[in-house]
Coordinates of C-alpha atoms and ligand atoms in Angstrom, one line a residue:
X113 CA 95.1 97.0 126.4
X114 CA 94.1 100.1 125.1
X115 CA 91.3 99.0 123.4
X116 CA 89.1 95.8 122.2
X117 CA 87.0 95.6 119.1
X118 CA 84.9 93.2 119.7
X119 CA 82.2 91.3 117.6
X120 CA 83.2 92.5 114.1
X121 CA 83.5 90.6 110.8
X122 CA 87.4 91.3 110.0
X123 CA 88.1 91.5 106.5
X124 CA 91.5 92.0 104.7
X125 CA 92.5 91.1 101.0
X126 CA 92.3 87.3 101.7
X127 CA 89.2 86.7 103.8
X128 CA 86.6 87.9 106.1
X129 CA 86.1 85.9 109.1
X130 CA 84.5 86.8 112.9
X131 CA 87.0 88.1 115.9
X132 CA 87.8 90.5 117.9
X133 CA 91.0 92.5 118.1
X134 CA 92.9 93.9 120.9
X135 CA 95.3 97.4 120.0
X136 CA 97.5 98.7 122.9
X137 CA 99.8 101.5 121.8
X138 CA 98.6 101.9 118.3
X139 CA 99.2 98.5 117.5
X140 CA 97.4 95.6 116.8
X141 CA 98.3 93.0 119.8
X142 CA 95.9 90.5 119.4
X143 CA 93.1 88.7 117.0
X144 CA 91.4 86.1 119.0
X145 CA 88.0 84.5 119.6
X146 CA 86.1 84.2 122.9
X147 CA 86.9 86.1 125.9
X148 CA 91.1 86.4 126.9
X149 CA 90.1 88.2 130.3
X150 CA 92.0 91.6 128.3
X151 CA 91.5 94.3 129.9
X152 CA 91.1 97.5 128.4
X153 CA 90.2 101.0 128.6
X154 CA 87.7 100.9 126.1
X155 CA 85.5 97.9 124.7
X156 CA 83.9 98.4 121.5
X157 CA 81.3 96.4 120.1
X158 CA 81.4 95.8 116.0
X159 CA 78.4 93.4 115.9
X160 CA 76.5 93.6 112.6
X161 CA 79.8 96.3 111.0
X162 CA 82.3 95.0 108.8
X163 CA 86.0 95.8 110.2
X164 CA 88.4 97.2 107.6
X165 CA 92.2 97.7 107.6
X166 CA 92.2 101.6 107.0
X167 CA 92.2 103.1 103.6
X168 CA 95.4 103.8 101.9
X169 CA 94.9 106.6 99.2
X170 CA 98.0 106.7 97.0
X171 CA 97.1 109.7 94.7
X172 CA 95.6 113.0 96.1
X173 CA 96.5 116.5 96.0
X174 CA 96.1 118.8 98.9
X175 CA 96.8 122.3 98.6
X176 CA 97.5 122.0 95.6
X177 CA 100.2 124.3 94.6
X178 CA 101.2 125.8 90.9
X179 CA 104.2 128.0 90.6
X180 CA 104.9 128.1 94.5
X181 CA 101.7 129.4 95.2
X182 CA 98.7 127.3 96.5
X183 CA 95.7 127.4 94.2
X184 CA 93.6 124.3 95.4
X185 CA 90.7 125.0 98.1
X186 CA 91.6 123.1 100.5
X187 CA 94.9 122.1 103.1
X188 CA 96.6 119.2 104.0
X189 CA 94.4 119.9 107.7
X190 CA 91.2 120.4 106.1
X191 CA 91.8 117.3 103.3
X192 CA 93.1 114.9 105.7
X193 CA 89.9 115.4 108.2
X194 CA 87.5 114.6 105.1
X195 CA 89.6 111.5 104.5
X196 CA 89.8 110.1 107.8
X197 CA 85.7 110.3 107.9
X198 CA 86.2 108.2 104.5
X199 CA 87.9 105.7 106.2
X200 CA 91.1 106.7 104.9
X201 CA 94.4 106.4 107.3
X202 CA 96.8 106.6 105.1
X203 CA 97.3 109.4 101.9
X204 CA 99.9 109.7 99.2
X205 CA 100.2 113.1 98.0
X206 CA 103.2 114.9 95.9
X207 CA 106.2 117.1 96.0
X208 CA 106.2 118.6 92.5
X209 CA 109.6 119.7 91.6
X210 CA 109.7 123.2 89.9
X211 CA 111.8 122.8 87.1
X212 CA 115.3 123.8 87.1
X213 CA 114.9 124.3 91.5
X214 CA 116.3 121.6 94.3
X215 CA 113.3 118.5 94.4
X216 CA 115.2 117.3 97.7
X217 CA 114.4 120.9 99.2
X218 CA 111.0 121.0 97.4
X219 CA 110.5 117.9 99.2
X220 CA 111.5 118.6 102.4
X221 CA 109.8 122.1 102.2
X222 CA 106.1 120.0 101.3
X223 CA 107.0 117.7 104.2
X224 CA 107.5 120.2 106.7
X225 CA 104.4 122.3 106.0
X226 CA 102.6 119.0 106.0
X227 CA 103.8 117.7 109.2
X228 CA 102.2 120.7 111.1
X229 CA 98.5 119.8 109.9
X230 CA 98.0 116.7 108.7
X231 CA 95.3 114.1 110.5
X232 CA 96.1 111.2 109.2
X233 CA 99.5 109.6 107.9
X234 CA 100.8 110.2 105.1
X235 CA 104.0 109.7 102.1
X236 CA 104.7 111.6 99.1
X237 CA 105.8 110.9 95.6
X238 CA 108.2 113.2 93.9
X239 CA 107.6 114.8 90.6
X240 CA 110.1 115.4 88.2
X241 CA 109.9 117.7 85.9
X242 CA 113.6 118.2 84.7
X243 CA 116.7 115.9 84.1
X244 CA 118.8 118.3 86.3
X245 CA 119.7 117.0 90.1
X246 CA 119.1 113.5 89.7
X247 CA 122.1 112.6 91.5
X248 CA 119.2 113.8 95.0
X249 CA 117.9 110.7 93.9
X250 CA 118.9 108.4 96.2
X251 CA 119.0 110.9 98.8
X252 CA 115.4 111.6 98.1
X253 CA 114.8 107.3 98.2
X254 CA 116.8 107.3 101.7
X255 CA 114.0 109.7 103.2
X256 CA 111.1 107.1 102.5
X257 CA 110.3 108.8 98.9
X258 CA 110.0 105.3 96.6
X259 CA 108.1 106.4 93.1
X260 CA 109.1 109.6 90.9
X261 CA 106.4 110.9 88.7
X262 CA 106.7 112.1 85.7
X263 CA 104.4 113.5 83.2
X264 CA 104.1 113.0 79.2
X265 CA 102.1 116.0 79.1
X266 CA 101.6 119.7 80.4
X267 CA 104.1 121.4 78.1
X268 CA 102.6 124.6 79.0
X269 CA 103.1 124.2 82.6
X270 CA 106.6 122.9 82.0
X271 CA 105.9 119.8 83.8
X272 CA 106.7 117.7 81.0
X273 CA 109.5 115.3 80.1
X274 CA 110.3 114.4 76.2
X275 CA 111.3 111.0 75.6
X276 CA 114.9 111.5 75.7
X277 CA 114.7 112.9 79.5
X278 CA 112.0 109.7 80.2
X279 CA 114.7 107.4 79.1
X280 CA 117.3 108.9 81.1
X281 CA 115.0 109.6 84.5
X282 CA 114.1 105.6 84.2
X283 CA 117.6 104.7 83.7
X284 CA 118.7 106.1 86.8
X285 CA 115.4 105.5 88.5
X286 CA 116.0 101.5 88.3
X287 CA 119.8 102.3 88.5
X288 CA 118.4 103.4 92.5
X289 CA 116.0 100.4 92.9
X290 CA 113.0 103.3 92.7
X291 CA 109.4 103.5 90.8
X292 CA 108.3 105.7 88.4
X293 CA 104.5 106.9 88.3
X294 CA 103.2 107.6 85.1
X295 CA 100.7 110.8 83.9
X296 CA 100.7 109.4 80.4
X297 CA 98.4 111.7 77.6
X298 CA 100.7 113.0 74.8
X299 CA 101.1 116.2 74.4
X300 CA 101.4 117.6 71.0
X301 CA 98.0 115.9 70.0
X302 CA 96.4 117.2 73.4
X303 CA 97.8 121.2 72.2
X304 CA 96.9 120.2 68.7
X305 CA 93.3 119.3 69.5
X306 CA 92.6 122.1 71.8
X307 CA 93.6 124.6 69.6
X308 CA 91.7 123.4 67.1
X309 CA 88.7 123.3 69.3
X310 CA 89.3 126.8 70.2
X311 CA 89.7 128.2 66.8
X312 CA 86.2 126.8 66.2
X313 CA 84.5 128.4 69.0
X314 CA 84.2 125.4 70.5
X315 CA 84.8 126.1 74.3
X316 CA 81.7 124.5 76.4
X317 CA 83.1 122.0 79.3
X318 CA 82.4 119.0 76.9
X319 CA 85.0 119.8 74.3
X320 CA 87.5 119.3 77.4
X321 CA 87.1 115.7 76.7
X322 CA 87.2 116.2 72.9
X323 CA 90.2 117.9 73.4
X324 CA 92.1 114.8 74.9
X325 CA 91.3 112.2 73.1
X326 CA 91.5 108.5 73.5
X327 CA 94.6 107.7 71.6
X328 CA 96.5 110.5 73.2
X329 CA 96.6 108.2 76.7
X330 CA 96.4 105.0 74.6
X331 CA 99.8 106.5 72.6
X332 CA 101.7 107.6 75.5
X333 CA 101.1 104.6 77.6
X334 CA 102.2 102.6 75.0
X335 CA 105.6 104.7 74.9
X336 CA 106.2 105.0 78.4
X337 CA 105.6 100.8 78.6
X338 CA 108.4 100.3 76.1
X339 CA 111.1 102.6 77.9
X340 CA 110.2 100.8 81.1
X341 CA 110.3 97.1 79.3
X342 CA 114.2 98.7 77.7
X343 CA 115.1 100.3 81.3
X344 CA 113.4 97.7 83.3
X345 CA 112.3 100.1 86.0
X346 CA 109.2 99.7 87.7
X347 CA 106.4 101.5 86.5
X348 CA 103.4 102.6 87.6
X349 CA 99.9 104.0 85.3
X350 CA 98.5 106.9 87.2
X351 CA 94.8 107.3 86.8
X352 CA 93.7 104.8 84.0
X353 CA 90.3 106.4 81.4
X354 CA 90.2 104.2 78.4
X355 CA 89.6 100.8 77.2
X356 CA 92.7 100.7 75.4
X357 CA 94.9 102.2 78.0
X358 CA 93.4 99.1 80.3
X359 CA 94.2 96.9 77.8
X360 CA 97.7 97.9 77.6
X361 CA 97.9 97.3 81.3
X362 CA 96.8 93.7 80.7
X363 CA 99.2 92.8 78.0
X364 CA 102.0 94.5 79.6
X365 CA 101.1 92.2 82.6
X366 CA 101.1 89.1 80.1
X367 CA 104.4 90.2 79.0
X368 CA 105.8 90.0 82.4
X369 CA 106.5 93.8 82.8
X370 CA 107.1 94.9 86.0
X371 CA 104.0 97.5 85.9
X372 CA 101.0 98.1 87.5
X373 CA 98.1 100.5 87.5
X374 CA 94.7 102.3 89.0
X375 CA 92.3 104.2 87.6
X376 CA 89.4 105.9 90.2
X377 CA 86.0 106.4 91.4
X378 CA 85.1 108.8 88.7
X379 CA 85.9 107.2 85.5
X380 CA 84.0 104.2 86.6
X381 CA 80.9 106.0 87.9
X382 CA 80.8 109.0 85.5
X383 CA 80.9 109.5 81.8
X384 CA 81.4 112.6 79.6
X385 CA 77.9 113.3 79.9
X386 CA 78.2 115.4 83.2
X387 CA 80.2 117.8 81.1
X388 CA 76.6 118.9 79.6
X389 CA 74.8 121.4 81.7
X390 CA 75.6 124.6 83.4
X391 CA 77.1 122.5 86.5
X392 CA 79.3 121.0 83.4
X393 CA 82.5 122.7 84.0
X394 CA 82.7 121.7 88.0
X395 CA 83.6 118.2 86.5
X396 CA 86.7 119.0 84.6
X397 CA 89.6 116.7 85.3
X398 CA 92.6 115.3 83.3
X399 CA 92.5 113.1 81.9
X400 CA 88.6 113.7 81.1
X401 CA 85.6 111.5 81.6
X402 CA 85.6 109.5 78.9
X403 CA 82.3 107.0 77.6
X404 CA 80.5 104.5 78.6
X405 CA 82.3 101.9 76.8
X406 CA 85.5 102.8 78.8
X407 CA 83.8 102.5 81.9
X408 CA 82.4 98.9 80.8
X409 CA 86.3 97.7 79.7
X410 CA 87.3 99.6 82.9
X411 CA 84.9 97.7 85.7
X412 CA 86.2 94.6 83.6
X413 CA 89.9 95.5 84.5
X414 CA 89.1 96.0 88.0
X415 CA 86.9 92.6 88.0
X416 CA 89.8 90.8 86.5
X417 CA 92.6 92.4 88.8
X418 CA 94.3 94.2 86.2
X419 CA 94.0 97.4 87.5
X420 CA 95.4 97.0 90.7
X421 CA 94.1 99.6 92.5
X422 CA 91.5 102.4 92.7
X423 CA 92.6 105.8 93.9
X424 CA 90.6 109.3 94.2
X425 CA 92.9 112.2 92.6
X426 CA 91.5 114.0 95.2
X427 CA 91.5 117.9 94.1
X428 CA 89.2 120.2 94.9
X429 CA 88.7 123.9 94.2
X430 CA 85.6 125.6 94.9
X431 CA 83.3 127.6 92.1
X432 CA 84.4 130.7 92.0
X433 CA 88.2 129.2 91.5
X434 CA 86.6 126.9 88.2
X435 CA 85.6 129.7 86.6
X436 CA 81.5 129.7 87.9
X437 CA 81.1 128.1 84.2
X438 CA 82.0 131.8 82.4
X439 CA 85.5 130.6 81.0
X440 CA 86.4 128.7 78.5
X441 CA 87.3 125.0 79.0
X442 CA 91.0 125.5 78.7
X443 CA 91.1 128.1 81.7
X444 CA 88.9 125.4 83.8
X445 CA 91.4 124.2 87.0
X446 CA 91.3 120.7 86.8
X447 CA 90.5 118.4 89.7
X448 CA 87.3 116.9 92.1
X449 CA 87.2 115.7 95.6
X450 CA 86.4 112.4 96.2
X451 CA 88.6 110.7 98.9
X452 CA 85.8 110.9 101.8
X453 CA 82.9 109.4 99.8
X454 CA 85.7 106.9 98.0
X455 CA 84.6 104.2 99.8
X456 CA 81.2 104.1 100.1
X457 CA 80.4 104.8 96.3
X458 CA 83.0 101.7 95.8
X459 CA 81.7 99.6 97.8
X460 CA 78.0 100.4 96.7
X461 CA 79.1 99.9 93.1
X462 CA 81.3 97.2 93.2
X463 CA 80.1 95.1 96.0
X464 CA 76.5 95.7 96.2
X465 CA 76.0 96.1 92.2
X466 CA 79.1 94.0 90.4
X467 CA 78.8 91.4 92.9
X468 CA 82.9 91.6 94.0
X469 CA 83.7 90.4 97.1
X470 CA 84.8 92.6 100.6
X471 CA 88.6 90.7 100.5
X472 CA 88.6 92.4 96.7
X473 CA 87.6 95.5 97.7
X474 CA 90.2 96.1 100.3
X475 CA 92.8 94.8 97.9
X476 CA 92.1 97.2 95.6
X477 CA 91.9 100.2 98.2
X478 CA 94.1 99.4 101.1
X479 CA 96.3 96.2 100.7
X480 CA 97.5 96.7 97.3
X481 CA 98.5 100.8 97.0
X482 CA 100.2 99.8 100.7
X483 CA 102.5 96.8 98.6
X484 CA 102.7 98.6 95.4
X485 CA 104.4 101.7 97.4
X486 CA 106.3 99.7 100.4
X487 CA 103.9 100.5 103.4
X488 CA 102.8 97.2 103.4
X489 CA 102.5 95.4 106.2
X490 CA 102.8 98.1 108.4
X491 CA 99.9 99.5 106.4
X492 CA 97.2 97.9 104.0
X493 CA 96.9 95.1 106.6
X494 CA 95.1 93.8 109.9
X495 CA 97.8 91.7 111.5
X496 CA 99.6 91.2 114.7
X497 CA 101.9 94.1 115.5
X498 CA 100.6 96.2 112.5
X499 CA 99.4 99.8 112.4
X500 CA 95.8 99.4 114.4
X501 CA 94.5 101.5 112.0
X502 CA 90.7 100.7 111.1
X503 CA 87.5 101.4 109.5
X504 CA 84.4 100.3 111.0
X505 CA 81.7 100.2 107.9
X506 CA 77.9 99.5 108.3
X507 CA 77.0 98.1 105.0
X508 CA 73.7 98.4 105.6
X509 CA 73.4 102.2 106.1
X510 CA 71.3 104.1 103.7
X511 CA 72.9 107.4 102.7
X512 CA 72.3 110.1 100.2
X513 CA 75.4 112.2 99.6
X514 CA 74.9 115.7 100.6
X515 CA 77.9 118.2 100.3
X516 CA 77.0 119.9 103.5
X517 CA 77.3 117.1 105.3
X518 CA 80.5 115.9 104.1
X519 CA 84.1 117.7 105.4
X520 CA 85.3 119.6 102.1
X521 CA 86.2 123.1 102.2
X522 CA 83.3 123.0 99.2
X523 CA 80.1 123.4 98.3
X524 CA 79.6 120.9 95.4
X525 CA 80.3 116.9 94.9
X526 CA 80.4 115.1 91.9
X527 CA 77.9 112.8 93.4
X528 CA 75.2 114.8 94.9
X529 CA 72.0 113.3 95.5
X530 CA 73.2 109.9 94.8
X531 CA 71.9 107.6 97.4
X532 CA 74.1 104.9 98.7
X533 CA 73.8 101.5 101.0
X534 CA 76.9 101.7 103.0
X535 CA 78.5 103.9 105.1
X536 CA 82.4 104.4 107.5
X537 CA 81.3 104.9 111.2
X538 CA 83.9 104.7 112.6
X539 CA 87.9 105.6 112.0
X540 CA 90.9 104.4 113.8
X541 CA 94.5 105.7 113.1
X542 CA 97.1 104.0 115.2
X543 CA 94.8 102.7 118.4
X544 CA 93.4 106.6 118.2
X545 CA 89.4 107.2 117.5
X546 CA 89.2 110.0 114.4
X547 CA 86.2 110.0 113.4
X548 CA 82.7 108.3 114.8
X549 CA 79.2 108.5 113.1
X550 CA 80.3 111.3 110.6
X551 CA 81.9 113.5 113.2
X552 CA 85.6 114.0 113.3
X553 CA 86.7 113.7 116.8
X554 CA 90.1 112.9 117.0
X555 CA 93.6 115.2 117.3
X556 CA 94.0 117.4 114.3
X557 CA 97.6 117.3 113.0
X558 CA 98.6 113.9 115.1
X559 CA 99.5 112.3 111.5
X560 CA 103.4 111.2 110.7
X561 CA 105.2 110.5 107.8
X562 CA 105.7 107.7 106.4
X563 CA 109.4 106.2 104.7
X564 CA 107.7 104.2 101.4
X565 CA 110.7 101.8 100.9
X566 CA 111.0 99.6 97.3
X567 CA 111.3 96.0 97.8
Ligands
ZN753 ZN1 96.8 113.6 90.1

């Protein structure tokens, strides 16, 4: 063997329960009690840590790009290093189709400067921003891409879809047994409100929220859920906000629709009061922070397995690219990192505060994005002859989140001086040792793709 984790309290979505595991050329080869006279090249010892299946992240943006040209701080090598000292082995990020150009070569083109940095493994989903080339569809499915996203919003950065072209990308969607991921806000009351906002004067980073409001998700949700109960593709709600959109979710699910849905870290932990101050702006995101209401109905979603999974929207830019707080909220690039403190702010919220259990928390960040977008077992799991990819958490490790001390390309976090109980110390991606006690250690860009395939 290559190596034996030994001691450790294993926990997947089920159960957590004492063994020790045994990985030999990055798989998993063994889960047993006692002493199987393995021998191994390296013996670690997990007493008093919890051992995780590795994070699967399903929505981040690295490098970030807008109109071919990269305007996020970071890179798929940077980002990837912060998320495998999160505990996160496997990413989903996006090929975003420029409309009216080739997504197949767009894809391929994302994939191939991806493949040269990344540190972890990774997928993408495929945007689409046009009705034009859908006959790359299954060309696009055959290379491992299983969800299209589309949005109901960004008119002004022609990313949109109207509902005619939303009806006809499900169609063919489900006509190619794919998924469709949804950005759902609609459009004409989000241009409606914020340029009425601006008319007034009112630019300060709170009348970003004002300027999306609650029924613009709550209406588009409820549009995209009938075309996908008429077209019967599977759908998927990126980045749930409100208490209605949640509840949408829920009686879609009681319906029997074949959709699911996340929301993340943010919109349960923060609420549209961090867009007051002069550190305001650095919190803009879309859809906004919404109240505390929403966060309430939200923690109840997650509670009662609703949302299905929690994901980070990981996006960063640094100051100077938000504006320094000297723009108006409309010019404010839109994004936060989150996916290296991702787990311990869940697990300090939801374990150690709402009282969920460790088998829940792994569903919701690890088992189910790996089913949802058809990297499960291989991923999202700790089973014989899967991925040995693993976290080692201390849950009793007292941490106060520090942005020099985490692996951004940044020097701001949503979350500074928060102290949480519970900390990744260790992170395994295929049998290989990435990061140990907050220090990335492993191989750079020794990530691979990964086919997501529908089931
Ligand atoms: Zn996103």
């Amino acid at each position: 063997m290559d190596l034996i984790i030994k001691n450790g309290t294993i926990v997947d979505s089920n159960r957590c329960y004492q063994a020790n595991l045994a990985i030999a050329e990055g798989k998993i080869k063994a889960i047993f009690l006692g002493d199987k006279n393995f021998q191994a090249e390296k013996v670690i010892d997990a007493e008093k840590k919890m051992v995780f299946p590795g994070l699967v992240d399903s929505h981040v943006h690295f490098q970030l790009q807008d109109l071919g040209k990269i305007i996020s701080t970071d890179t798929f090598a940077s980002g990837t290093k912060a998320a495998a000292c999160g505990g996160v082995t496997t990413v989903i990020d996006f090929a975003d189709q420029t409309r009216g150009e080739s997504p197949l070569k767009g894809f391929y083109e994302r994939k191939k400067n991806a493949d040269s940095q990344v540190a972890v493994d990774y997928s993408l989903h495929v945007s689409k921003t046009d009705i034009e080339f859908l006959d790359e569809i299954p060309t696009l499915i055959s290379e491992g891409i299983a969800s299209f996203k589309f949005f109901t919003t960004y008119s002004w950065r022609n990313l949109d879809l109207n509902d005619a072209e939303l009806l006809i990308l499900f169609r063919e969607v489900r006509k190619c047994r794919g998924m469709v991921v949804g950005h759902c806000e609609n459009d004409a009351m989000v241009i409606q409100y914020r340029n009425d906002l601006i008319q007034e004067g009112k630019t300060d980073p709170i009348y970003h929220a004002h300027s999306r409001p609650h029924i613009a998700e709550e209406e588009a949700i409820q549009r995209v859920l009938l075309f996908a109960e008429k077209t019967g593709v599977k759908l998927h709600l990126a980045h749930l906000t409100t208490k209605e959109g949640s509840d949408l979710l829920s009686l879609a699910k009681q319906q029997g629709l074949n959709v699911t849905g996340e929301t993340c870290p943010h919109y349960l932990l923060l609420n549209e009061r961090e867009y007051k101050g002069s550190e305001g702006y650095l919190n803009l995101m879309s859809p906004p922070l919404r109240h505390a209401k929403d966060q309430q109905a939200l923690i109840k979603r997650v509670q009662d397995r609703t949302i299905d999974q929690i994901v980070t929207d990981h996006c960063e830019f640094s100051r100077e690219s938000k504006g320094k707080g000297s723009v108006p909220f409309h010019q404010v690039l839109n994004g936060i990192p989150g996916i290296e403190t991702s787990l311990p702010l869940m697990h300090d919220f939801l374990i150690n505060k709402q009282k969920l259990t460790y088998p829940q928390l792994i569903a919701l960040m690890s088992t189910k994005p790996a089913q949802i977008f058809g990297l499960y077992p291989q991923k999202g799991s700790l089973m014989v002859g899967t991925d040995a990819d693993l976290v080692l958490f201390d849950p009793k490790i007292e941490k106060v989140i520090t942005p020099e001390k985490l692996h951004y390309s940044i020097d701001w976090n949503p979350y500074t001086s928060l102290k949480v109980v519970g900390w990744p110390v260790m992170t395994i991606l295929r049998g290989n040792i990435l990061c140990e006690d907050g220090d990335f250690v492993g191989p750079q860009n020794k990530g691979k793709f990964l086919k997501c395939t529908n089931k």
